[in-house]
Amino acid sequence: MNYQPDQDGYYGEYGGSYVPEILYKTVENLKEAYLPIIESEEFKQEFHLLLRDYVGRPSPLYYARRMSERYGCQLYLKREDLNHTGAHKINNSLGQILIAKKMGKTRIIAETGAGQHGVATATACALMDMPCTVYMGATDVERQRPNVERMKMLGAEVRPVHSGNKTLKDATNEAIRDWCCHPSDTFYIIGSTVGPHPYPDMVARLQSVISEEIKWQLEAHVGRDYPDCLIACVGGGSNAAGTIYHYLDDERVKIVLAEAGGMGIDTPHTAASMEIGTDGILHGSRIKLMQTDDGQIVEPYSISAGLDYPGTGPIHCHLYASGRAQVLAVNDDEALAAAMELTRTEGIIPALESAHALGALPKMRFRPDDIVVLTVSGRGDKDMQTYLKHAASMGIK
Ligand SMILES: *Cc1c(COP(=O)(O)O)cnc(C)c1O
């Protein structure tokens, strides 16, 4: 089995590059430029220094003793929550802005749902002194006030989008429209392993620093550089792609992906696009997505704003279809319980997205000496409102 994309950006049946005629050349230019740039010594050095001194990498690999006892395994947490801006997304935004600069681009656009990618991109733009426009559904602008304020303080222009359901999918359409009008000077920073080729591969490579670190950190902790099992949550798929990147071909390593079950995959209120989705094309690539019989996108639902994307990136669709990865749907209530459990056993308040990865643990069986690495993609500060709203059911007094 091959888990890398082919020439045209296909992972098995998924991926590809479906873009409007007017963007063809822009995407083609990026396709030719990104690998030589990422593999150049100059880029590697600049990126590494930023990751070290600005983001605070390497992020720790933490042996969670009490959680290990509870689940009967050796559980290590990859602490992406400790990165600058509070999640893994900054790795990608910094990498892409460096690529944009090397390609001579002078303006950055992005789309954001919960605002996390918008904040990471606005941060990178402030650092690099680049003008930044962030498209965001009007509904999300209302729901995610603090992130809108952060983006504005960082100097980004936030453009509310009033079309459709006024959420992420509509913001993405608007960003693509902008890109079509300014293809030569504008770089579109996509926040996950989605979009037309080469975005999924580019984002996976930029996030692969996560598994690069896991390798030597595990070696130092337990004397071998691979775990028995890797667990990560999946929205579009970037923190998961980074977590598994250097282990894809190592069949000793089991891969478990947690997607958002919402109120349950047998209800209309879910975002479990791998389990209930069907093949279609969204935002430039062929993926599994939630759609009606006549191809209208079904609005996804999850308690976690970062996981309610109507599809999943092509890398993970292929891993699921080929049987390389196991996919588990974790429902809202299970994620809330998992967030509470980590908080009370280890003193770490995780992001709601990350809580979905933790929510996979009770659904799994381990042997006592199994080495399990679970990525905590972000911290929970941004989710305190939601946690407090559910305080009673979570047992917070
Ligand atoms: C955005 C986000 C996610 C989901 O995005 P992926 O691309 O699937 O990683 C997960 N966790 C956190 C903390 C996020 O901000």
mmCIF file with all atom_site columns, N, CA, C and O and ligand atoms in Angstrom, residues 86-89 114 116-117 191-194 203 207 233-241 304-307 316 351-354 376-379 382-383, ligand 1:
data_model
loop_
_atom_site.group_PDB
_atom_site.id
_atom_site.type_symbol
_atom_site.label_atom_id
_atom_site.label_alt_id
_atom_site.label_comp_id
_atom_site.label_asym_id
_atom_site.label_entity_id
_atom_site.label_seq_id
_atom_site.pdbx_PDB_ins_code
_atom_site.Cartn_x
_atom_site.Cartn_y
_atom_site.Cartn_z
_atom_site.occupancy
_atom_site.B_iso_or_equiv
_atom_site.pdbx_formal_charge
_atom_site.auth_seq_id
_atom_site.auth_comp_id
_atom_site.auth_asym_id
_atom_site.auth_atom_id
_atom_site.pdbx_PDB_model_num
ATOM   1   N N  . GLY A 1 86  ? -1.630  28.147 21.232 1.00 0.00 ? 86  GLY A N  1
ATOM   2   C CA . GLY A 1 86  ? -2.458  27.134 21.882 1.00 0.00 ? 86  GLY A CA 1
ATOM   3   C C  . GLY A 1 86  ? -2.862  25.910 21.095 1.00 0.00 ? 86  GLY A C  1
ATOM   4   O O  . GLY A 1 86  ? -3.706  25.143 21.561 1.00 0.00 ? 86  GLY A O  1
ATOM   5   N N  . ALA A 1 87  ? -2.291  25.705 19.919 1.00 0.00 ? 87  ALA A N  1
ATOM   6   C CA . ALA A 1 87  ? -2.639  24.497 19.157 1.00 0.00 ? 87  ALA A CA 1
ATOM   7   C C  . ALA A 1 87  ? -1.586  24.236 18.087 1.00 0.00 ? 87  ALA A C  1
ATOM   8   O O  . ALA A 1 87  ? -0.617  24.993 17.941 1.00 0.00 ? 87  ALA A O  1
ATOM   9   N N  . HIS A 1 88  ? -1.814  23.157 17.337 1.00 0.00 ? 88  HIS A N  1
ATOM   10  C CA . HIS A 1 88  ? -0.866  22.757 16.290 1.00 0.00 ? 88  HIS A CA 1
ATOM   11  C C  . HIS A 1 88  ? -0.936  23.647 15.057 1.00 0.00 ? 88  HIS A C  1
ATOM   12  O O  . HIS A 1 88  ? -0.039  23.620 14.231 1.00 0.00 ? 88  HIS A O  1
ATOM   13  N N  . LYS A 1 89  ? -1.993  24.425 14.892 1.00 0.00 ? 89  LYS A N  1
ATOM   14  C CA . LYS A 1 89  ? -2.205  25.136 13.627 1.00 0.00 ? 89  LYS A CA 1
ATOM   15  C C  . LYS A 1 89  ? -1.095  26.113 13.283 1.00 0.00 ? 89  LYS A C  1
ATOM   16  O O  . LYS A 1 89  ? -0.842  26.378 12.109 1.00 0.00 ? 89  LYS A O  1
ATOM   17  N N  . ALA A 1 114 ? -13.968 28.218 13.407 1.00 0.00 ? 114 ALA A N  1
ATOM   18  C CA . ALA A 1 114 ? -13.948 28.567 14.822 1.00 0.00 ? 114 ALA A CA 1
ATOM   19  C C  . ALA A 1 114 ? -13.049 29.771 15.085 1.00 0.00 ? 114 ALA A C  1
ATOM   20  O O  . ALA A 1 114 ? -13.099 30.378 16.144 1.00 0.00 ? 114 ALA A O  1
ATOM   21  N N  . GLN A 1 116 ? -9.668  29.540 14.939 1.00 0.00 ? 116 GLN A N  1
ATOM   22  C CA . GLN A 1 116 ? -8.328  29.107 15.355 1.00 0.00 ? 116 GLN A CA 1
ATOM   23  C C  . GLN A 1 116 ? -7.311  29.253 14.222 1.00 0.00 ? 116 GLN A C  1
ATOM   24  O O  . GLN A 1 116 ? -6.199  29.724 14.437 1.00 0.00 ? 116 GLN A O  1
ATOM   25  N N  . HIS A 1 117 ? -7.693  28.833 13.034 1.00 0.00 ? 117 HIS A N  1
ATOM   26  C CA . HIS A 1 117 ? -6.782  28.979 11.899 1.00 0.00 ? 117 HIS A CA 1
ATOM   27  C C  . HIS A 1 117 ? -6.605  30.453 11.554 1.00 0.00 ? 117 HIS A C  1
ATOM   28  O O  . HIS A 1 117 ? -5.512  30.887 11.187 1.00 0.00 ? 117 HIS A O  1
ATOM   29  N N  . GLY A 1 191 ? -5.935  25.890 6.244  1.00 0.00 ? 191 GLY A N  1
ATOM   30  C CA . GLY A 1 191 ? -5.609  25.518 7.613  1.00 0.00 ? 191 GLY A CA 1
ATOM   31  C C  . GLY A 1 191 ? -5.599  24.040 7.943  1.00 0.00 ? 191 GLY A C  1
ATOM   32  O O  . GLY A 1 191 ? -5.340  23.656 9.079  1.00 0.00 ? 191 GLY A O  1
ATOM   33  N N  . SER A 1 192 ? -5.884  23.187 6.963  1.00 0.00 ? 192 SER A N  1
ATOM   34  C CA . SER A 1 192 ? -5.892  21.763 7.272  1.00 0.00 ? 192 SER A CA 1
ATOM   35  C C  . SER A 1 192 ? -5.520  20.973 6.021  1.00 0.00 ? 192 SER A C  1
ATOM   36  O O  . SER A 1 192 ? -5.256  21.555 4.966  1.00 0.00 ? 192 SER A O  1
ATOM   37  N N  . THR A 1 193 ? -5.507  19.641 6.153  1.00 0.00 ? 193 THR A N  1
ATOM   38  C CA . THR A 1 193 ? -5.111  18.796 5.019  1.00 0.00 ? 193 THR A CA 1
ATOM   39  C C  . THR A 1 193 ? -6.295  18.617 4.074  1.00 0.00 ? 193 THR A C  1
ATOM   40  O O  . THR A 1 193 ? -6.743  17.505 3.808  1.00 0.00 ? 193 THR A O  1
ATOM   41  N N  . VAL A 1 194 ? -6.812  19.749 3.605  1.00 0.00 ? 194 VAL A N  1
ATOM   42  C CA . VAL A 1 194 ? -7.936  19.762 2.665  1.00 0.00 ? 194 VAL A CA 1
ATOM   43  C C  . VAL A 1 194 ? -7.583  20.678 1.501  1.00 0.00 ? 194 VAL A C  1
ATOM   44  O O  . VAL A 1 194 ? -6.502  21.254 1.477  1.00 0.00 ? 194 VAL A O  1
ATOM   45  N N  . VAL A 1 203 ? 0.471   20.628 3.739  1.00 0.00 ? 203 VAL A N  1
ATOM   46  C CA . VAL A 1 203 ? 0.103   20.788 5.154  1.00 0.00 ? 203 VAL A CA 1
ATOM   47  C C  . VAL A 1 203 ? 0.590   19.579 5.966  1.00 0.00 ? 203 VAL A C  1
ATOM   48  O O  . VAL A 1 203 ? 1.117   19.735 7.068  1.00 0.00 ? 203 VAL A O  1
ATOM   49  N N  . GLN A 1 207 ? 3.176   19.760 9.101  1.00 0.00 ? 207 GLN A N  1
ATOM   50  C CA . GLN A 1 207 ? 2.794   19.245 10.425 1.00 0.00 ? 207 GLN A CA 1
ATOM   51  C C  . GLN A 1 207 ? 3.580   17.991 10.812 1.00 0.00 ? 207 GLN A C  1
ATOM   52  O O  . GLN A 1 207 ? 3.507   17.550 11.964 1.00 0.00 ? 207 GLN A O  1
ATOM   53  N N  . CYS A 1 233 ? -7.448  13.309 16.892 1.00 0.00 ? 233 CYS A N  1
ATOM   54  C CA . CYS A 1 233 ? -8.769  13.705 16.402 1.00 0.00 ? 233 CYS A CA 1
ATOM   55  C C  . CYS A 1 233 ? -8.640  14.200 14.966 1.00 0.00 ? 233 CYS A C  1
ATOM   56  O O  . CYS A 1 233 ? -7.565  14.621 14.537 1.00 0.00 ? 233 CYS A O  1
ATOM   57  N N  . VAL A 1 234 ? -9.736  14.130 14.235 1.00 0.00 ? 234 VAL A N  1
ATOM   58  C CA . VAL A 1 234 ? -9.739  14.545 12.831 1.00 0.00 ? 234 VAL A CA 1
ATOM   59  C C  . VAL A 1 234 ? -10.873 15.512 12.536 1.00 0.00 ? 234 VAL A C  1
ATOM   60  O O  . VAL A 1 234 ? -12.044 15.187 12.713 1.00 0.00 ? 234 VAL A O  1
ATOM   61  N N  . GLY A 1 235 ? -10.500 16.717 12.117 1.00 0.00 ? 235 GLY A N  1
ATOM   62  C CA . GLY A 1 235 ? -11.467 17.642 11.537 1.00 0.00 ? 235 GLY A CA 1
ATOM   63  C C  . GLY A 1 235 ? -11.228 17.562 10.032 1.00 0.00 ? 235 GLY A C  1
ATOM   64  O O  . GLY A 1 235 ? -11.769 16.715 9.329  1.00 0.00 ? 235 GLY A O  1
ATOM   65  N N  . GLY A 1 236 ? -10.342 18.422 9.553  1.00 0.00 ? 236 GLY A N  1
ATOM   66  C CA . GLY A 1 236 ? -9.860  18.286 8.178  1.00 0.00 ? 236 GLY A CA 1
ATOM   67  C C  . GLY A 1 236 ? -8.725  17.278 8.111  1.00 0.00 ? 236 GLY A C  1
ATOM   68  O O  . GLY A 1 236 ? -8.464  16.682 7.074  1.00 0.00 ? 236 GLY A O  1
ATOM   69  N N  . GLY A 1 237 ? -8.016  17.129 9.248  1.00 0.00 ? 237 GLY A N  1
ATOM   70  C CA . GLY A 1 237 ? -7.021  16.068 9.346  1.00 0.00 ? 237 GLY A CA 1
ATOM   71  C C  . GLY A 1 237 ? -5.579  16.475 9.564  1.00 0.00 ? 237 GLY A C  1
ATOM   72  O O  . GLY A 1 237 ? -4.687  15.620 9.481  1.00 0.00 ? 237 GLY A O  1
ATOM   73  N N  . SER A 1 238 ? -5.303  17.751 9.895  1.00 0.00 ? 238 SER A N  1
ATOM   74  C CA . SER A 1 238 ? -3.892  18.144 9.919  1.00 0.00 ? 238 SER A CA 1
ATOM   75  C C  . SER A 1 238 ? -3.112  17.682 11.151 1.00 0.00 ? 238 SER A C  1
ATOM   76  O O  . SER A 1 238 ? -1.972  17.245 11.029 1.00 0.00 ? 238 SER A O  1
ATOM   77  N N  . ASN A 1 239 ? -3.731  17.740 12.341 1.00 0.00 ? 239 ASN A N  1
ATOM   78  C CA . ASN A 1 239 ? -2.934  17.292 13.505 1.00 0.00 ? 239 ASN A CA 1
ATOM   79  C C  . ASN A 1 239 ? -2.742  15.777 13.435 1.00 0.00 ? 239 ASN A C  1
ATOM   80  O O  . ASN A 1 239 ? -1.681  15.255 13.791 1.00 0.00 ? 239 ASN A O  1
ATOM   81  N N  . ALA A 1 240 ? -3.753  15.088 12.918 1.00 0.00 ? 240 ALA A N  1
ATOM   82  C CA . ALA A 1 240 ? -3.620  13.634 12.754 1.00 0.00 ? 240 ALA A CA 1
ATOM   83  C C  . ALA A 1 240 ? -2.556  13.315 11.707 1.00 0.00 ? 240 ALA A C  1
ATOM   84  O O  . ALA A 1 240 ? -1.707  12.439 11.913 1.00 0.00 ? 240 ALA A O  1
ATOM   85  N N  . ALA A 1 241 ? -2.569  14.042 10.589 1.00 0.00 ? 241 ALA A N  1
ATOM   86  C CA . ALA A 1 241 ? -1.587  13.780 9.528  1.00 0.00 ? 241 ALA A CA 1
ATOM   87  C C  . ALA A 1 241 ? -0.165  13.985 10.055 1.00 0.00 ? 241 ALA A C  1
ATOM   88  O O  . ALA A 1 241 ? 0.736   13.196 9.763  1.00 0.00 ? 241 ALA A O  1
ATOM   89  N N  . SER A 1 304 ? -17.790 20.716 19.056 1.00 0.00 ? 304 SER A N  1
ATOM   90  C CA . SER A 1 304 ? -16.485 21.331 18.862 1.00 0.00 ? 304 SER A CA 1
ATOM   91  C C  . SER A 1 304 ? -16.438 22.060 17.528 1.00 0.00 ? 304 SER A C  1
ATOM   92  O O  . SER A 1 304 ? -16.579 21.454 16.469 1.00 0.00 ? 304 SER A O  1
ATOM   93  N N  . ALA A 1 305 ? -16.237 23.378 17.586 1.00 0.00 ? 305 ALA A N  1
ATOM   94  C CA . ALA A 1 305 ? -16.267 24.197 16.379 1.00 0.00 ? 305 ALA A CA 1
ATOM   95  C C  . ALA A 1 305 ? -15.160 23.805 15.406 1.00 0.00 ? 305 ALA A C  1
ATOM   96  O O  . ALA A 1 305 ? -15.301 23.971 14.195 1.00 0.00 ? 305 ALA A O  1
ATOM   97  N N  . GLY A 1 306 ? -14.056 23.268 15.916 1.00 0.00 ? 306 GLY A N  1
ATOM   98  C CA . GLY A 1 306 ? -12.939 22.915 15.037 1.00 0.00 ? 306 GLY A CA 1
ATOM   99  C C  . GLY A 1 306 ? -13.134 21.596 14.296 1.00 0.00 ? 306 GLY A C  1
ATOM   100 O O  . GLY A 1 306 ? -12.359 21.255 13.415 1.00 0.00 ? 306 GLY A O  1
ATOM   101 N N  . LEU A 1 307 ? -14.167 20.848 14.643 1.00 0.00 ? 307 LEU A N  1
ATOM   102 C CA . LEU A 1 307 ? -14.370 19.548 13.995 1.00 0.00 ? 307 LEU A CA 1
ATOM   103 C C  . LEU A 1 307 ? -15.603 19.523 13.099 1.00 0.00 ? 307 LEU A C  1
ATOM   104 O O  . LEU A 1 307 ? -15.883 18.514 12.458 1.00 0.00 ? 307 LEU A O  1
ATOM   105 N N  . HIS A 1 316 ? -6.908  10.987 4.934  1.00 0.00 ? 316 HIS A N  1
ATOM   106 C CA . HIS A 1 316 ? -7.607  10.145 5.908  1.00 0.00 ? 316 HIS A CA 1
ATOM   107 C C  . HIS A 1 316 ? -8.709  9.317  5.265  1.00 0.00 ? 316 HIS A C  1
ATOM   108 O O  . HIS A 1 316 ? -8.967  8.196  5.700  1.00 0.00 ? 316 HIS A O  1
ATOM   109 N N  . ALA A 1 351 ? -8.431  21.169 24.575 1.00 0.00 ? 351 ALA A N  1
ATOM   110 C CA . ALA A 1 351 ? -9.403  21.720 23.633 1.00 0.00 ? 351 ALA A CA 1
ATOM   111 C C  . ALA A 1 351 ? -10.489 20.669 23.418 1.00 0.00 ? 351 ALA A C  1
ATOM   112 O O  . ALA A 1 351 ? -10.244 19.467 23.538 1.00 0.00 ? 351 ALA A O  1
ATOM   113 N N  . LEU A 1 352 ? -11.683 21.124 23.077 1.00 0.00 ? 352 LEU A N  1
ATOM   114 C CA . LEU A 1 352 ? -12.785 20.186 22.827 1.00 0.00 ? 352 LEU A CA 1
ATOM   115 C C  . LEU A 1 352 ? -12.464 19.233 21.679 1.00 0.00 ? 352 LEU A C  1
ATOM   116 O O  . LEU A 1 352 ? -12.871 18.070 21.699 1.00 0.00 ? 352 LEU A O  1
ATOM   117 N N  . GLU A 1 353 ? -11.734 19.721 20.683 1.00 0.00 ? 353 GLU A N  1
ATOM   118 C CA . GLU A 1 353 ? -11.349 18.844 19.569 1.00 0.00 ? 353 GLU A CA 1
ATOM   119 C C  . GLU A 1 353 ? -10.493 17.693 20.109 1.00 0.00 ? 353 GLU A C  1
ATOM   120 O O  . GLU A 1 353 ? -10.764 16.518 19.855 1.00 0.00 ? 353 GLU A O  1
ATOM   121 N N  . SER A 1 354 ? -9.465  18.058 20.879 1.00 0.00 ? 354 SER A N  1
ATOM   122 C CA . SER A 1 354 ? -8.561  17.048 21.445 1.00 0.00 ? 354 SER A CA 1
ATOM   123 C C  . SER A 1 354 ? -9.308  16.078 22.350 1.00 0.00 ? 354 SER A C  1
ATOM   124 O O  . SER A 1 354 ? -8.943  14.898 22.463 1.00 0.00 ? 354 SER A O  1
ATOM   125 N N  . VAL A 1 376 ? -2.615  15.741 21.940 1.00 0.00 ? 376 VAL A N  1
ATOM   126 C CA . VAL A 1 376 ? -3.495  16.774 22.496 1.00 0.00 ? 376 VAL A CA 1
ATOM   127 C C  . VAL A 1 376 ? -3.285  17.998 21.605 1.00 0.00 ? 376 VAL A C  1
ATOM   128 O O  . VAL A 1 376 ? -2.337  18.753 21.765 1.00 0.00 ? 376 VAL A O  1
ATOM   129 N N  . SER A 1 377 ? -4.199  18.154 20.634 1.00 0.00 ? 377 SER A N  1
ATOM   130 C CA . SER A 1 377 ? -3.972  19.136 19.561 1.00 0.00 ? 377 SER A CA 1
ATOM   131 C C  . SER A 1 377 ? -4.023  20.587 20.035 1.00 0.00 ? 377 SER A C  1
ATOM   132 O O  . SER A 1 377 ? -3.417  21.466 19.434 1.00 0.00 ? 377 SER A O  1
ATOM   133 N N  . GLY A 1 378 ? -4.759  20.842 21.132 1.00 0.00 ? 378 GLY A N  1
ATOM   134 C CA . GLY A 1 378 ? -4.852  22.227 21.584 1.00 0.00 ? 378 GLY A CA 1
ATOM   135 C C  . GLY A 1 378 ? -5.314  22.326 23.017 1.00 0.00 ? 378 GLY A C  1
ATOM   136 O O  . GLY A 1 378 ? -5.738  21.329 23.626 1.00 0.00 ? 378 GLY A O  1
ATOM   137 N N  . ARG A 1 379 ? -5.243  23.533 23.563 1.00 0.00 ? 379 ARG A N  1
ATOM   138 C CA . ARG A 1 379 ? -5.648  23.718 24.960 1.00 0.00 ? 379 ARG A CA 1
ATOM   139 C C  . ARG A 1 379 ? -7.075  24.252 25.052 1.00 0.00 ? 379 ARG A C  1
ATOM   140 O O  . ARG A 1 379 ? -7.621  24.791 24.099 1.00 0.00 ? 379 ARG A O  1
ATOM   141 N N  . LYS A 1 382 ? -10.074 28.327 25.080 1.00 0.00 ? 382 LYS A N  1
ATOM   142 C CA . LYS A 1 382 ? -11.083 28.835 24.143 1.00 0.00 ? 382 LYS A CA 1
ATOM   143 C C  . LYS A 1 382 ? -12.437 28.150 24.336 1.00 0.00 ? 382 LYS A C  1
ATOM   144 O O  . LYS A 1 382 ? -13.441 28.633 23.818 1.00 0.00 ? 382 LYS A O  1
ATOM   145 N N  . ASP A 1 383 ? -12.450 27.027 25.039 1.00 0.00 ? 383 ASP A N  1
ATOM   146 C CA . ASP A 1 383 ? -13.690 26.248 25.187 1.00 0.00 ? 383 ASP A CA 1
ATOM   147 C C  . ASP A 1 383 ? -14.324 26.371 26.560 1.00 0.00 ? 383 ASP A C  1
ATOM   148 O O  . ASP A 1 383 ? -15.278 25.645 26.869 1.00 0.00 ? 383 ASP A O  1
HETATM 149 C C1 . LIG B 2 .   ? -8.590  23.132 14.143 1.00 0.00 ? 1   LIG B C1 1
HETATM 150 C C2 . LIG B 2 .   ? -8.343  22.202 15.244 1.00 0.00 ? 1   LIG B C2 1
HETATM 151 C C3 . LIG B 2 .   ? -8.486  20.806 15.077 1.00 0.00 ? 1   LIG B C3 1
HETATM 152 C C4 . LIG B 2 .   ? -8.994  20.172 13.814 1.00 0.00 ? 1   LIG B C4 1
HETATM 153 O O1 . LIG B 2 .   ? -8.219  20.373 12.689 1.00 0.00 ? 1   LIG B O1 1
HETATM 154 P P1 . LIG B 2 .   ? -7.297  19.237 12.062 1.00 0.00 ? 1   LIG B P1 1
HETATM 155 O O2 . LIG B 2 .   ? -6.841  19.847 10.789 1.00 0.00 ? 1   LIG B O2 1
HETATM 156 O O3 . LIG B 2 .   ? -8.144  18.032 11.856 1.00 0.00 ? 1   LIG B O3 1
HETATM 157 O O4 . LIG B 2 .   ? -6.192  18.988 13.002 1.00 0.00 ? 1   LIG B O4 1
HETATM 158 C C5 . LIG B 2 .   ? -8.154  19.980 16.138 1.00 0.00 ? 1   LIG B C5 1
HETATM 159 N N1 . LIG B 2 .   ? -7.744  20.490 17.321 1.00 0.00 ? 1   LIG B N1 1
HETATM 160 C C6 . LIG B 2 .   ? -7.608  21.817 17.522 1.00 0.00 ? 1   LIG B C6 1
HETATM 161 C C7 . LIG B 2 .   ? -7.144  22.289 18.853 1.00 0.00 ? 1   LIG B C7 1
HETATM 162 C C8 . LIG B 2 .   ? -7.903  22.723 16.509 1.00 0.00 ? 1   LIG B C8 1
HETATM 163 O O5 . LIG B 2 .   ? -7.774  24.029 16.732 1.00 0.00 ? 1   LIG B O5 1
#
